[in-house]
mmCIF file of C-alpha atoms in Angstrom:
data_model
loop_
_atom_site.group_PDB
_atom_site.id
_atom_site.type_symbol
_atom_site.label_atom_id
_atom_site.label_comp_id
_atom_site.label_asym_id
_atom_site.label_seq_id
_atom_site.Cartn_x
_atom_site.Cartn_y
_atom_site.Cartn_z
ATOM 1 C CA MET Z 25 27.212 -222.890 39.618
ATOM 2 C CA ILE Z 26 25.845 -221.847 36.230
ATOM 3 C CA THR Z 27 26.595 -218.301 35.096
ATOM 4 C CA PHE Z 28 24.859 -216.369 32.344
ATOM 5 C CA ILE Z 29 26.556 -213.201 31.088
ATOM 6 C CA GLY Z 30 24.109 -210.396 30.439
ATOM 7 C CA VAL Z 31 24.302 -206.805 29.175
ATOM 8 C CA GLY Z 32 25.811 -204.058 31.253
ATOM 9 C CA GLY Z 33 28.667 -206.172 32.583
ATOM 10 C CA ILE Z 34 26.347 -208.118 34.906
ATOM 11 C CA ASN Z 35 26.539 -211.790 35.825
ATOM 12 C CA TYR Z 36 23.061 -213.275 36.044
ATOM 13 C CA MET Z 37 23.293 -216.205 38.437
ATOM 14 C CA SER Z 38 21.118 -219.284 38.627
ATOM 15 C CA LYS Z 39 20.947 -222.375 40.833
ATOM 16 C CA SER Z 40 23.491 -220.903 43.254
ATOM 17 C CA PHE Z 41 24.672 -217.475 44.281
ATOM 18 C CA PRO Z 42 27.734 -216.185 46.178
ATOM 19 C CA THR Z 43 27.222 -216.146 49.939
ATOM 20 C CA SER Z 44 28.874 -212.713 50.121
ATOM 21 C CA LEU Z 45 29.399 -209.892 47.638
ATOM 22 C CA ARG Z 46 31.752 -206.938 47.232
ATOM 23 C CA SER Z 47 29.507 -205.266 44.642
ATOM 24 C CA ILE Z 48 25.928 -205.807 43.560
ATOM 25 C CA GLU Z 49 23.132 -204.370 41.431
ATOM 26 C CA ILE Z 50 19.598 -204.462 42.783
ATOM 27 C CA VAL Z 51 16.725 -204.239 40.292
ATOM 28 C CA GLN Z 52 13.152 -204.046 41.608
ATOM 29 C CA LYS Z 53 9.841 -202.394 40.738
ATOM 30 C CA GLU Z 54 8.422 -199.435 42.625
ATOM 31 C CA GLU Z 55 5.232 -201.382 43.357
ATOM 32 C CA TYR Z 56 7.276 -203.723 45.525
ATOM 33 C CA GLY Z 57 8.553 -200.892 47.689
ATOM 34 C CA PHE Z 58 11.774 -200.141 45.795
ATOM 35 C CA THR Z 59 11.220 -196.390 45.746
ATOM 36 C CA GLU Z 60 13.765 -193.583 45.871
ATOM 37 C CA GLU Z 61 12.843 -192.960 49.492
ATOM 38 C CA ASN Z 62 13.557 -196.574 50.456
ATOM 39 C CA ILE Z 63 16.752 -196.614 48.400
ATOM 40 C CA LYS Z 64 18.014 -193.656 50.457
ATOM 41 C CA LYS Z 65 17.025 -195.477 53.671
ATOM 42 C CA PHE Z 66 18.954 -198.545 52.512
ATOM 43 C CA ILE Z 67 22.063 -196.489 51.717
ATOM 44 C CA ASP Z 68 21.919 -194.585 55.023
ATOM 45 C CA SER Z 69 21.485 -197.802 57.011
ATOM 46 C CA MET Z 70 24.517 -199.491 55.422
ATOM 47 C CA PRO Z 71 27.708 -197.694 56.555
ATOM 48 C CA CYS Z 72 29.686 -200.439 54.802
ATOM 49 C CA ILE Z 73 28.744 -198.925 51.406
ATOM 50 C CA ASP Z 74 31.678 -197.279 49.648
ATOM 51 C CA ARG Z 75 30.063 -196.124 46.374
ATOM 52 C CA TYR Z 76 26.548 -196.154 45.007
ATOM 53 C CA ALA Z 77 24.612 -195.052 41.920
ATOM 54 C CA TYR Z 78 20.929 -195.430 41.100
ATOM 55 C CA ILE Z 79 18.383 -194.404 38.469
ATOM 56 C CA LYS Z 80 14.720 -194.905 37.645
ATOM 57 C CA HIS Z 81 13.772 -196.801 34.483
ATOM 58 C CA GLY Z 82 10.381 -197.170 32.856
ATOM 59 C CA ARG Z 83 8.355 -196.779 29.679
ATOM 60 C CA SER Z 84 6.039 -193.845 29.020
ATOM 61 C CA VAL Z 85 2.562 -194.149 27.531
ATOM 62 C CA LEU Z 86 2.102 -191.374 24.939
ATOM 63 C CA ASN Z 87 -1.084 -189.526 23.937
ATOM 64 C CA GLU Z 88 -2.122 -188.500 20.432
ATOM 65 C CA ASP Z 89 0.228 -185.511 20.589
ATOM 66 C CA ASN Z 90 3.106 -187.851 21.392
ATOM 67 C CA LEU Z 91 3.340 -186.567 24.958
ATOM 68 C CA PRO Z 92 3.771 -188.884 27.963
ATOM 69 C CA ILE Z 93 0.627 -189.321 30.059
ATOM 70 C CA GLU Z 94 1.818 -192.089 32.399
ATOM 71 C CA ASP Z 95 4.794 -194.342 33.125
ATOM 72 C CA ILE Z 96 4.493 -198.103 33.209
ATOM 73 C CA ASP Z 97 6.894 -200.868 34.240
ATOM 74 C CA THR Z 98 8.767 -198.405 36.437
ATOM 75 C CA HIS Z 99 11.678 -199.814 38.405
ATOM 76 C CA PHE Z 100 14.989 -198.719 39.911
ATOM 77 C CA HIS Z 101 18.504 -199.916 39.254
ATOM 78 C CA LEU Z 102 20.826 -199.523 42.244
ATOM 79 C CA ASP Z 103 24.549 -200.292 41.943
ATOM 80 C CA VAL Z 104 26.415 -200.653 45.218
ATOM 81 C CA TRP Z 105 30.098 -201.226 45.984
ATOM 82 C CA PHE Z 106 30.900 -202.226 49.567
ATOM 83 C CA LYS Z 107 34.106 -201.528 51.464
ATOM 84 C CA SER Z 108 34.415 -205.259 52.104
ATOM 85 C CA PRO Z 109 32.316 -208.336 51.177
ATOM 86 C CA VAL Z 110 28.837 -208.379 52.724
ATOM 87 C CA PRO Z 111 26.751 -211.572 53.244
ATOM 88 C CA THR Z 112 24.094 -211.839 50.545
ATOM 89 C CA GLN Z 113 21.383 -212.743 53.038
ATOM 90 C CA ASN Z 114 22.157 -209.627 55.092
ATOM 91 C CA ILE Z 115 21.451 -207.472 52.031
ATOM 92 C CA ILE Z 116 18.091 -209.163 51.458
ATOM 93 C CA ASN Z 117 17.174 -208.899 55.150
ATOM 94 C CA LYS Z 118 18.016 -205.192 55.228
ATOM 95 C CA LEU Z 119 15.846 -204.487 52.150
ATOM 96 C CA ASN Z 120 12.944 -206.443 53.596
ATOM 97 C CA SER Z 121 13.234 -204.564 56.912
ATOM 98 C CA ILE Z 122 12.648 -201.184 55.210
ATOM 99 C CA GLY Z 123 9.623 -202.406 53.230
ATOM 100 C CA VAL Z 124 11.201 -203.632 49.985
ATOM 101 C CA LYS Z 125 9.986 -207.008 48.776
ATOM 102 C CA CYS Z 126 13.268 -208.458 47.560
ATOM 103 C CA GLU Z 127 14.304 -211.999 46.753
ATOM 104 C CA LEU Z 128 17.467 -213.495 45.315
ATOM 105 C CA GLN Z 129 16.385 -212.979 41.692
ATOM 106 C CA GLN Z 130 16.431 -209.202 42.198
ATOM 107 C CA LEU Z 131 20.168 -209.279 42.992
ATOM 108 C CA GLU Z 132 22.730 -209.254 40.222
ATOM 109 C CA LYS Z 133 26.480 -209.521 40.695
ATOM 110 C CA ILE Z 134 28.447 -206.732 38.997
ATOM 111 C CA LYS Z 135 31.243 -208.055 36.826
ATOM 112 C CA LYS Z 136 32.536 -204.904 35.087
ATOM 113 C CA ASP Z 137 32.221 -201.739 37.156
ATOM 114 C CA ASP Z 138 32.462 -199.154 34.356
ATOM 115 C CA SER Z 139 30.123 -201.049 32.081
ATOM 116 C CA ALA Z 140 27.557 -201.369 34.865
ATOM 117 C CA VAL Z 141 27.635 -197.626 35.545
ATOM 118 C CA ALA Z 142 27.130 -196.788 31.859
ATOM 119 C CA TYR Z 143 24.281 -199.300 31.635
ATOM 120 C CA LEU Z 144 22.316 -197.254 34.168
ATOM 121 C CA THR Z 145 21.741 -194.642 31.443
ATOM 122 C CA HIS Z 146 21.763 -197.278 28.646
ATOM 123 C CA GLU Z 147 24.450 -195.310 26.820
ATOM 124 C CA ASN Z 148 26.639 -198.356 26.215
ATOM 125 C CA VAL Z 149 23.878 -200.549 24.766
ATOM 126 C CA ASP Z 150 21.402 -200.300 21.915
ATOM 127 C CA LYS Z 151 18.404 -199.260 24.016
ATOM 128 C CA PRO Z 152 16.538 -196.006 24.635
ATOM 129 C CA THR Z 153 18.765 -193.877 26.854
ATOM 130 C CA TYR Z 154 17.999 -192.072 30.097
ATOM 131 C CA PRO Z 155 19.198 -188.519 30.902
ATOM 132 C CA ARG Z 156 22.365 -188.396 32.956
ATOM 133 C CA GLU Z 157 20.785 -185.800 35.227
ATOM 134 C CA ASN Z 158 18.426 -188.553 36.414
ATOM 135 C CA LEU Z 159 21.390 -190.567 37.679
ATOM 136 C CA VAL Z 160 22.138 -190.192 41.396
ATOM 137 C CA ALA Z 161 25.622 -191.186 42.602
ATOM 138 C CA ASN Z 162 28.175 -190.315 45.273
ATOM 139 C CA PHE Z 163 31.038 -190.341 42.744
ATOM 140 C CA GLU Z 164 31.833 -188.784 39.346
ATOM 141 C CA THR Z 165 30.164 -190.785 36.572
ATOM 142 C CA ASP Z 166 30.520 -188.632 33.452
ATOM 143 C CA ASP Z 167 34.085 -189.684 32.594
ATOM 144 C CA ILE Z 168 33.222 -193.349 33.139
ATOM 145 C CA ILE Z 169 30.177 -193.179 30.878
ATOM 146 C CA ASN Z 170 32.045 -191.203 28.211
ATOM 147 C CA LYS Z 171 34.734 -193.888 27.982
ATOM 148 C CA GLU Z 172 32.117 -196.615 27.675
ATOM 149 C CA VAL Z 173 30.376 -194.652 24.910
ATOM 150 C CA VAL Z 174 33.671 -194.532 22.990
ATOM 151 C CA LYS Z 175 34.104 -198.285 23.455
ATOM 152 C CA LYS Z 176 30.590 -198.842 22.143
ATOM 153 C CA SER Z 177 31.357 -196.751 19.055
ATOM 154 C CA ILE Z 178 34.528 -198.750 18.413
ATOM 155 C CA ARG Z 179 32.766 -202.079 18.868
ATOM 156 C CA ARG Z 180 30.225 -201.120 16.223
ATOM 157 C CA ASN Z 181 32.944 -200.110 13.748
ATOM 158 C CA SER Z 182 33.452 -203.543 12.223
ATOM 159 C CA ASP Z 183 35.252 -202.119 9.176
ATOM 160 C CA ARG Z 184 38.012 -200.762 11.434
ATOM 161 C CA LEU Z 185 38.460 -204.141 13.131
ATOM 162 C CA ILE Z 186 38.640 -205.914 9.770
ATOM 163 C CA ASP Z 187 41.289 -203.416 8.651
ATOM 164 C CA ILE Z 188 43.388 -204.072 11.778
ATOM 165 C CA LEU Z 189 43.147 -207.849 11.434
ATOM 166 C CA ASN Z 190 44.073 -207.782 7.738
ATOM 167 C CA ASN Z 191 47.100 -205.583 8.471
ATOM 168 C CA ILE Z 192 48.251 -208.058 11.111
ATOM 169 C CA ASP Z 193 47.804 -210.986 8.754
ATOM 170 C CA ASN Z 194 49.697 -209.157 5.992
ATOM 171 C CA GLY Z 195 52.602 -208.395 8.322
ATOM 172 C CA ILE Z 196 52.102 -204.616 8.306
ATOM 173 C CA ILE Z 197 51.155 -204.477 11.979
ATOM 174 C CA LYS Z 198 53.593 -206.329 14.238
ATOM 175 C CA GLU Z 199 53.624 -206.668 18.002
ATOM 176 C CA TYR Z 200 56.518 -204.212 18.328
ATOM 177 C CA ASN Z 201 54.882 -201.451 16.222
ATOM 178 C CA LEU Z 202 51.262 -202.017 17.250
ATOM 179 C CA HIS Z 203 51.081 -198.618 18.983
ATOM 180 C CA ASN Z 204 51.826 -196.900 15.658
ATOM 181 C CA TYR Z 205 48.597 -198.170 14.112
ATOM 182 C CA ILE Z 206 45.961 -198.414 16.849
ATOM 183 C CA SER Z 207 44.944 -196.393 19.891
ATOM 184 C CA ILE Z 208 44.941 -197.663 23.457
ATOM 185 C CA VAL Z 209 41.134 -197.659 23.434
ATOM 186 C CA GLU Z 210 41.062 -199.789 20.277
ATOM 187 C CA TYR Z 211 43.592 -202.191 21.770
ATOM 188 C CA ASN Z 212 41.559 -202.517 24.959
ATOM 189 C CA THR Z 213 38.376 -203.101 22.947
ATOM 190 C CA TYR Z 214 39.809 -205.496 20.373
ATOM 191 C CA LYS Z 215 42.523 -207.142 22.500
ATOM 192 C CA ARG Z 216 41.172 -210.665 22.145
ATOM 193 C CA ASP Z 217 40.741 -210.278 18.379
ATOM 194 C CA ILE Z 218 44.244 -208.793 18.043
ATOM 195 C CA ASP Z 219 45.853 -211.593 20.067
ATOM 196 C CA ASN Z 220 43.992 -214.186 18.001
ATOM 197 C CA ALA Z 221 45.203 -212.524 14.787
ATOM 198 C CA PHE Z 222 48.845 -212.635 15.917
ATOM 199 C CA ASN Z 223 48.455 -216.305 16.868
ATOM 200 C CA PHE Z 224 46.817 -217.032 13.511
ATOM 201 C CA ARG Z 225 49.706 -215.426 11.628
ATOM 202 C CA ALA Z 226 52.292 -217.233 13.771
ATOM 203 C CA ASN Z 227 50.664 -220.586 13.026
ATOM 204 C CA ARG Z 228 50.621 -219.794 9.314
ATOM 205 C CA LEU Z 229 54.284 -218.786 9.316
ATOM 206 C CA ARG Z 230 55.181 -221.909 11.274
ATOM 207 C CA ASN Z 231 53.775 -224.025 8.459
ATOM 208 C CA GLU Z 232 55.552 -222.196 5.666
ATOM 209 C CA VAL Z 233 58.182 -224.344 3.993
ATOM 210 C CA THR Z 234 60.764 -221.683 3.167
ATOM 211 C CA ARG Z 235 61.959 -218.301 4.321
ATOM 212 C CA SER Z 236 64.660 -215.902 3.211
ATOM 213 C CA MET Z 237 66.962 -214.657 5.941
ATOM 214 C CA GLU Z 238 70.622 -213.676 6.216
ATOM 215 C CA CYS Z 239 72.842 -214.422 9.226
ATOM 216 C CA ILE Z 240 76.051 -212.596 10.121
ATOM 217 C CA PHE Z 241 78.565 -213.489 12.845
ATOM 218 C CA ILE Z 242 80.768 -210.649 14.175
ATOM 219 C CA SER Z 243 83.658 -211.431 16.533
ATOM 220 C CA GLY Z 244 86.165 -209.143 18.217
ATOM 221 C CA ASP Z 245 87.395 -207.861 21.556
ATOM 222 C CA SER Z 246 85.280 -205.571 23.700
ATOM 223 C CA GLY Z 247 85.297 -201.961 22.574
ATOM 224 C CA VAL Z 248 86.038 -202.498 18.878
ATOM 225 C CA GLY Z 249 82.542 -201.392 17.790
ATOM 226 C CA LYS Z 250 80.763 -204.713 17.104
ATOM 227 C CA SER Z 251 77.354 -203.576 18.375
ATOM 228 C CA THR Z 252 77.604 -200.202 16.659
ATOM 229 C CA PHE Z 253 78.559 -201.886 13.382
ATOM 230 C CA ALA Z 254 75.647 -204.346 13.674
ATOM 231 C CA LYS Z 255 73.148 -201.539 14.251
ATOM 232 C CA LYS Z 256 74.566 -199.549 11.320
ATOM 233 C CA MET Z 257 74.098 -202.523 8.973
ATOM 234 C CA ALA Z 258 70.450 -202.808 10.027
ATOM 235 C CA SER Z 259 69.932 -199.056 9.784
ATOM 236 C CA ASP Z 260 71.401 -198.939 6.269
ATOM 237 C CA ARG Z 261 68.717 -201.448 5.225
ATOM 238 C CA ASN Z 262 65.964 -199.494 7.041
ATOM 239 C CA LEU Z 263 65.278 -202.480 9.292
ATOM 240 C CA ASP Z 264 63.788 -202.058 12.752
ATOM 241 C CA ILE Z 265 65.955 -203.750 15.352
ATOM 242 C CA PHE Z 266 65.406 -206.074 18.298
ATOM 243 C CA VAL Z 267 68.537 -206.282 20.478
ATOM 244 C CA SER Z 268 68.442 -209.366 22.662
ATOM 245 C CA SER Z 269 69.583 -209.462 26.240
ATOM 246 C CA SER Z 270 72.401 -211.719 27.315
ATOM 247 C CA SER Z 271 70.043 -213.740 29.492
ATOM 248 C CA ASN Z 272 69.038 -217.342 28.929
ATOM 249 C CA ASP Z 273 65.914 -216.201 27.070
ATOM 250 C CA VAL Z 274 67.413 -214.340 24.134
ATOM 251 C CA LEU Z 275 64.011 -213.796 22.459
ATOM 252 C CA ASP Z 276 62.230 -212.385 25.501
ATOM 253 C CA GLY Z 277 60.498 -209.248 24.210
ATOM 254 C CA TYR Z 278 60.837 -210.044 20.504
ATOM 255 C CA GLY Z 279 57.838 -208.585 18.691
ATOM 256 C CA GLY Z 280 58.425 -209.363 15.022
ATOM 257 C CA GLN Z 281 61.228 -206.886 14.254
ATOM 258 C CA PRO Z 282 62.852 -207.604 10.869
ATOM 259 C CA CYS Z 283 66.372 -207.539 12.355
ATOM 260 C CA ILE Z 284 67.537 -209.430 15.448
ATOM 261 C CA ILE Z 285 70.888 -208.573 17.012
ATOM 262 C CA LEU Z 286 72.049 -211.266 19.432
ATOM 263 C CA ASP Z 287 74.440 -208.908 21.146
ATOM 264 C CA ASP Z 288 77.365 -210.424 23.047
ATOM 265 C CA LEU Z 289 75.701 -213.830 22.721
ATOM 266 C CA ARG Z 290 76.909 -216.347 25.257
ATOM 267 C CA PRO Z 291 77.253 -219.909 23.957
ATOM 268 C CA SER Z 292 75.415 -221.140 27.069
ATOM 269 C CA ALA Z 293 72.316 -219.044 26.298
ATOM 270 C CA LEU Z 294 71.056 -221.527 23.691
ATOM 271 C CA GLY Z 295 71.418 -225.217 23.077
ATOM 272 C CA LEU Z 296 72.902 -226.156 19.727
ATOM 273 C CA ALA Z 297 69.594 -227.405 18.338
ATOM 274 C CA ASP Z 298 67.830 -224.160 19.290
ATOM 275 C CA LEU Z 299 70.657 -222.044 17.903
ATOM 276 C CA LEU Z 300 70.692 -223.854 14.558
ATOM 277 C CA LYS Z 301 66.897 -223.641 14.361
ATOM 278 C CA LEU Z 302 67.075 -219.920 15.122
ATOM 279 C CA LEU Z 303 69.623 -219.358 12.342
ATOM 280 C CA ASP Z 304 68.007 -221.598 9.743
ATOM 281 C CA ASN Z 305 67.998 -219.470 6.598
ATOM 282 C CA ASN Z 306 65.504 -221.542 4.671
ATOM 283 C CA THR Z 307 63.002 -223.306 6.932
ATOM 284 C CA SER Z 308 60.528 -221.467 9.129
ATOM 285 C CA SER Z 309 60.096 -222.868 12.633
ATOM 286 C CA SER Z 310 59.313 -221.765 16.165
ATOM 287 C CA VAL Z 311 62.155 -221.091 18.587
ATOM 288 C CA LYS Z 312 61.973 -221.768 22.309
ATOM 289 C CA SER Z 313 61.203 -218.794 24.553
ATOM 290 C CA ARG Z 314 60.240 -218.622 28.197
ATOM 291 C CA TYR Z 315 56.532 -217.811 28.019
ATOM 292 C CA ARG Z 316 55.673 -218.936 24.504
ATOM 293 C CA ASN Z 317 57.703 -220.062 21.538
ATOM 294 C CA LYS Z 318 58.445 -217.369 18.962
ATOM 295 C CA VAL Z 319 58.071 -217.699 15.214
ATOM 296 C CA LEU Z 320 60.723 -215.603 13.490
ATOM 297 C CA GLU Z 321 59.855 -213.573 10.420
ATOM 298 C CA CYS Z 322 63.031 -211.517 10.299
ATOM 299 C CA GLN Z 323 65.249 -210.731 7.334
ATOM 300 C CA LEU Z 324 68.536 -210.435 9.190
ATOM 301 C CA ILE Z 325 70.123 -211.958 12.294
ATOM 302 C CA ILE Z 326 73.457 -210.618 13.542
ATOM 303 C CA ILE Z 327 75.450 -212.337 16.292
ATOM 304 C CA THR Z 328 78.183 -210.425 18.108
ATOM 305 C CA SER Z 329 80.661 -212.219 20.350
ATOM 306 C CA THR Z 330 84.091 -211.734 21.877
ATOM 307 C CA LEU Z 331 84.828 -215.304 20.747
ATOM 308 C CA THR Z 332 85.791 -216.399 17.264
ATOM 309 C CA ILE Z 333 83.142 -218.523 15.608
ATOM 310 C CA ASP Z 334 85.332 -221.642 16.097
ATOM 311 C CA ASN Z 335 85.811 -220.985 19.809
ATOM 312 C CA PHE Z 336 82.157 -220.052 20.202
ATOM 313 C CA PHE Z 337 81.217 -223.489 18.894
ATOM 314 C CA LYS Z 338 84.022 -225.378 20.622
ATOM 315 C CA ASN Z 339 83.460 -223.989 24.133
ATOM 316 C CA VAL Z 340 79.961 -225.398 24.493
ATOM 317 C CA PHE Z 341 79.156 -227.844 21.730
ATOM 318 C CA THR Z 342 82.130 -230.210 21.849
ATOM 319 C CA GLU Z 343 79.916 -233.153 22.779
ATOM 320 C CA GLN Z 344 77.339 -232.435 20.088
ATOM 321 C CA PRO Z 345 77.065 -234.722 17.038
ATOM 322 C CA GLU Z 346 76.603 -231.680 14.776
ATOM 323 C CA THR Z 347 79.737 -230.184 13.263
ATOM 324 C CA ILE Z 348 80.683 -226.536 13.157
ATOM 325 C CA ILE Z 349 79.870 -226.646 9.435
ATOM 326 C CA GLN Z 350 76.178 -226.391 10.362
ATOM 327 C CA LEU Z 351 76.823 -223.106 12.159
ATOM 328 C CA LYS Z 352 79.199 -221.665 9.548
ATOM 329 C CA ARG Z 353 77.003 -222.330 6.539
ATOM 330 C CA ARG Z 354 74.123 -220.566 8.272
ATOM 331 C CA CYS Z 355 76.322 -217.558 9.104
ATOM 332 C CA ASN Z 356 77.299 -216.944 5.501
ATOM 333 C CA LEU Z 357 79.113 -213.684 6.342
ATOM 334 C CA TYR Z 358 81.757 -213.745 9.079
ATOM 335 C CA ILE Z 359 83.327 -210.484 10.269
ATOM 336 C CA VAL Z 360 86.380 -210.212 12.503
ATOM 337 C CA MET Z 361 86.950 -206.780 14.056
ATOM 338 C CA SER Z 362 89.937 -205.306 15.825
ATOM 339 C CA LYS Z 363 90.711 -201.749 16.892
ATOM 340 C CA THR Z 364 92.431 -201.114 13.575
ATOM 341 C CA SER Z 365 90.704 -203.315 10.985
ATOM 342 C CA ILE Z 366 87.579 -205.124 9.848
ATOM 343 C CA LYS Z 367 88.111 -208.420 8.002
ATOM 344 C CA THR Z 368 85.217 -209.964 6.056
ATOM 345 C CA TYR Z 369 84.830 -213.633 5.157
ATOM 346 C CA LEU Z 370 82.249 -215.512 3.056
ATOM 347 C CA TYR Z 371 81.401 -219.178 3.518
ATOM 348 C CA SER Z 372 82.368 -221.468 0.630
ATOM 349 C CA GLN Z 373 80.183 -224.512 0.030
ATOM 350 C CA VAL Z 374 83.049 -226.159 -1.846
ATOM 351 C CA LYS Z 375 85.746 -225.435 0.725
ATOM 352 C CA ARG Z 376 83.283 -225.898 3.610
ATOM 353 C CA ASP Z 377 84.931 -222.992 5.380
ATOM 354 C CA TYR Z 378 85.369 -219.238 5.095
ATOM 355 C CA ASN Z 379 87.299 -217.375 2.418
ATOM 356 C CA LEU Z 380 88.814 -213.989 3.216
ATOM 357 C CA VAL Z 381 87.121 -211.453 0.963
ATOM 358 C CA GLY Z 382 88.615 -208.173 2.076
ATOM 359 C CA GLU Z 383 90.003 -206.003 4.846
ATOM 360 C CA LEU Z 384 89.385 -202.348 5.631
ATOM 361 C CA ASP Z 385 90.177 -199.877 8.369
ATOM 362 C CA ASN Z 386 87.893 -199.971 11.382
ATOM 363 C CA PHE Z 387 85.804 -196.986 10.307
ATOM 364 C CA VAL Z 388 83.473 -197.534 13.271
ATOM 365 C CA LEU Z 389 86.127 -196.411 15.750
ATOM 366 C CA LEU Z 390 87.504 -193.763 13.434
ATOM 367 C CA GLN Z 391 84.291 -191.755 13.797
ATOM 368 C CA PHE Z 392 84.937 -191.311 17.517
ATOM 369 C CA LYS Z 393 87.667 -189.001 18.743
ATOM 370 C CA SER Z 394 89.930 -190.368 21.443
ATOM 371 C CA LEU Z 395 90.052 -188.478 24.732
ATOM 372 C CA GLU Z 396 93.543 -187.209 23.932
ATOM 373 C CA GLU Z 397 92.250 -185.660 20.674
ATOM 374 C CA LEU Z 398 89.538 -183.631 22.415
ATOM 375 C CA LYS Z 399 90.132 -180.050 23.398
ATOM 376 C CA LYS Z 400 89.830 -179.169 27.059
ATOM 377 C CA GLU Z 401 86.507 -177.395 26.406
ATOM 378 C CA GLU Z 402 85.156 -180.487 24.600
ATOM 379 C CA GLN Z 403 86.171 -182.676 27.522
ATOM 380 C CA MET Z 404 84.411 -180.310 29.906
ATOM 381 C CA ASP Z 405 81.272 -180.382 27.746
ATOM 382 C CA ILE Z 406 81.211 -184.183 28.029
ATOM 383 C CA VAL Z 407 81.492 -184.004 31.816
ATOM 384 C CA LYS Z 408 78.743 -181.384 32.089
ATOM 385 C CA ARG Z 409 76.422 -183.336 29.788
ATOM 386 C CA MET Z 410 76.883 -186.549 31.743
ATOM 387 C CA ILE Z 411 76.477 -185.068 35.215
ATOM 388 C CA GLY Z 412 73.561 -182.810 34.223
ATOM 389 C CA SER Z 413 72.418 -180.281 36.814
ATOM 390 C CA ALA Z 414 75.330 -181.187 39.066
ATOM 391 C CA GLY Z 415 77.400 -179.006 36.734
ATOM 392 C CA ASP Z 416 76.068 -175.946 38.575
ATOM 393 C CA MET Z 417 77.449 -177.306 41.810
ATOM 394 C CA LEU Z 418 80.843 -177.806 40.198
ATOM 395 C CA LYS Z 419 80.776 -174.188 39.052
ATOM 396 C CA SER Z 420 80.416 -173.082 42.652
ATOM 397 C CA VAL Z 421 83.515 -175.084 43.537
ATOM 398 C CA SER Z 422 85.595 -174.160 40.514
ATOM 399 C CA GLU Z 423 85.821 -170.633 39.157
ATOM 400 C CA ASN Z 424 87.151 -171.533 35.740
ATOM 401 C CA LEU Z 425 87.958 -174.380 33.386
ATOM 402 C CA GLU Z 426 91.611 -174.392 34.445
ATOM 403 C CA ASP Z 427 90.571 -176.313 37.555
ATOM 404 C CA PHE Z 428 89.697 -179.255 35.291
ATOM 405 C CA MET Z 429 92.924 -180.692 34.016
ATOM 406 C CA PRO Z 430 93.495 -183.890 32.001
ATOM 407 C CA VAL Z 431 95.749 -186.299 33.875
ATOM 408 C CA ASP Z 432 98.056 -188.962 32.573
ATOM 409 C CA ASP Z 433 97.324 -191.822 34.934
ATOM 410 C CA ASN Z 434 94.820 -194.491 33.849
ATOM 411 C CA ASP Z 435 92.765 -194.465 37.024
ATOM 412 C CA ASN Z 436 91.280 -190.984 36.499
ATOM 413 C CA VAL Z 437 90.129 -189.014 33.505
ATOM 414 C CA PHE Z 438 89.676 -185.678 35.282
ATOM 415 C CA LYS Z 439 90.705 -184.287 38.632
ATOM 416 C CA LEU Z 440 89.339 -181.256 40.408
ATOM 417 C CA LEU Z 441 92.117 -179.156 41.932
ATOM 418 C CA ASP Z 442 91.580 -178.095 45.539
ATOM 419 C CA ASN Z 443 90.814 -174.432 46.047
#
């Protein structure tokens, strides 16, 4: 089957045509019996019709005073949506039975519903328009046509599209911040151009020889503040953050953020080759992801793990020909956190290992009060904030704050005394 795409969201078919249709536009001249009266007969005789809209088109012959004296080339456009597919031949037979001379070439398959509706008044194309009051339909058409008019205006604004594409190519617009720069209507209108621009930039970045990126490895037990510390480092540099999941696709959802935090990274989530490629400070390359490989253009990657960097490497990569040196030299800064301290190490090219640079108190945990340091009212405020509207129910059970008492055992934080 050969398909020609025409204006108004219509597929013009040739050589073959679907044997049944869910929606269709019928275009025929009045002189062949396609009058408003017969259109109404057709609609009334087809209970399978769900929605319909029709309008009369034609050109007026004007007199010397520029007033219309007669209409020529008059014809109707009828758009019909059926409740379920209807055989094409049944449609033709029904039209012929009410006096409309109709053949296959008068039937056009509707491809885009909204575009087809707007085409009835010609408001989404560069043609003389028809008044909306001339449009007859059993559904609301104004909102549909208005949206198509906006799309038409956007399509004609080539300067705006060029501006969007240039901002993507220059790295100003990224996938993660796209909504900050364009509207949903622009995205819907330019989606193909936008996707092509992102692919174009990714291919260009993939071919770049060098890149500048820092990698940091943070290790420590759970609860020492690794994730909070990683986010603070990114925030201090004013870098937008992508925090990866702990799944096997660590880059799922990455949209070009300048900082990637591989939070609680499991050694099994990446093969060694993919990990080293991901952390390569100098050479740009694509990294494997589930749906499509991602090209990184970030400035900072931070890995957090409960394992030391040696154990992280040893647990999974013992059979790999690469040495841990490849991982350590990429993660130039190594941070070891405990509940009391933060130790920082820098990689030495000469020593081929880390040198201890300094140690400081774990200021990340110091900013949070322990439960024992909170006053009873502060503890109650935490409970009320976390349980939300359920706090009103607790008030009906307890008359005062004395009913909420801190307890010493480790299994409970609060207990509610029986009335």
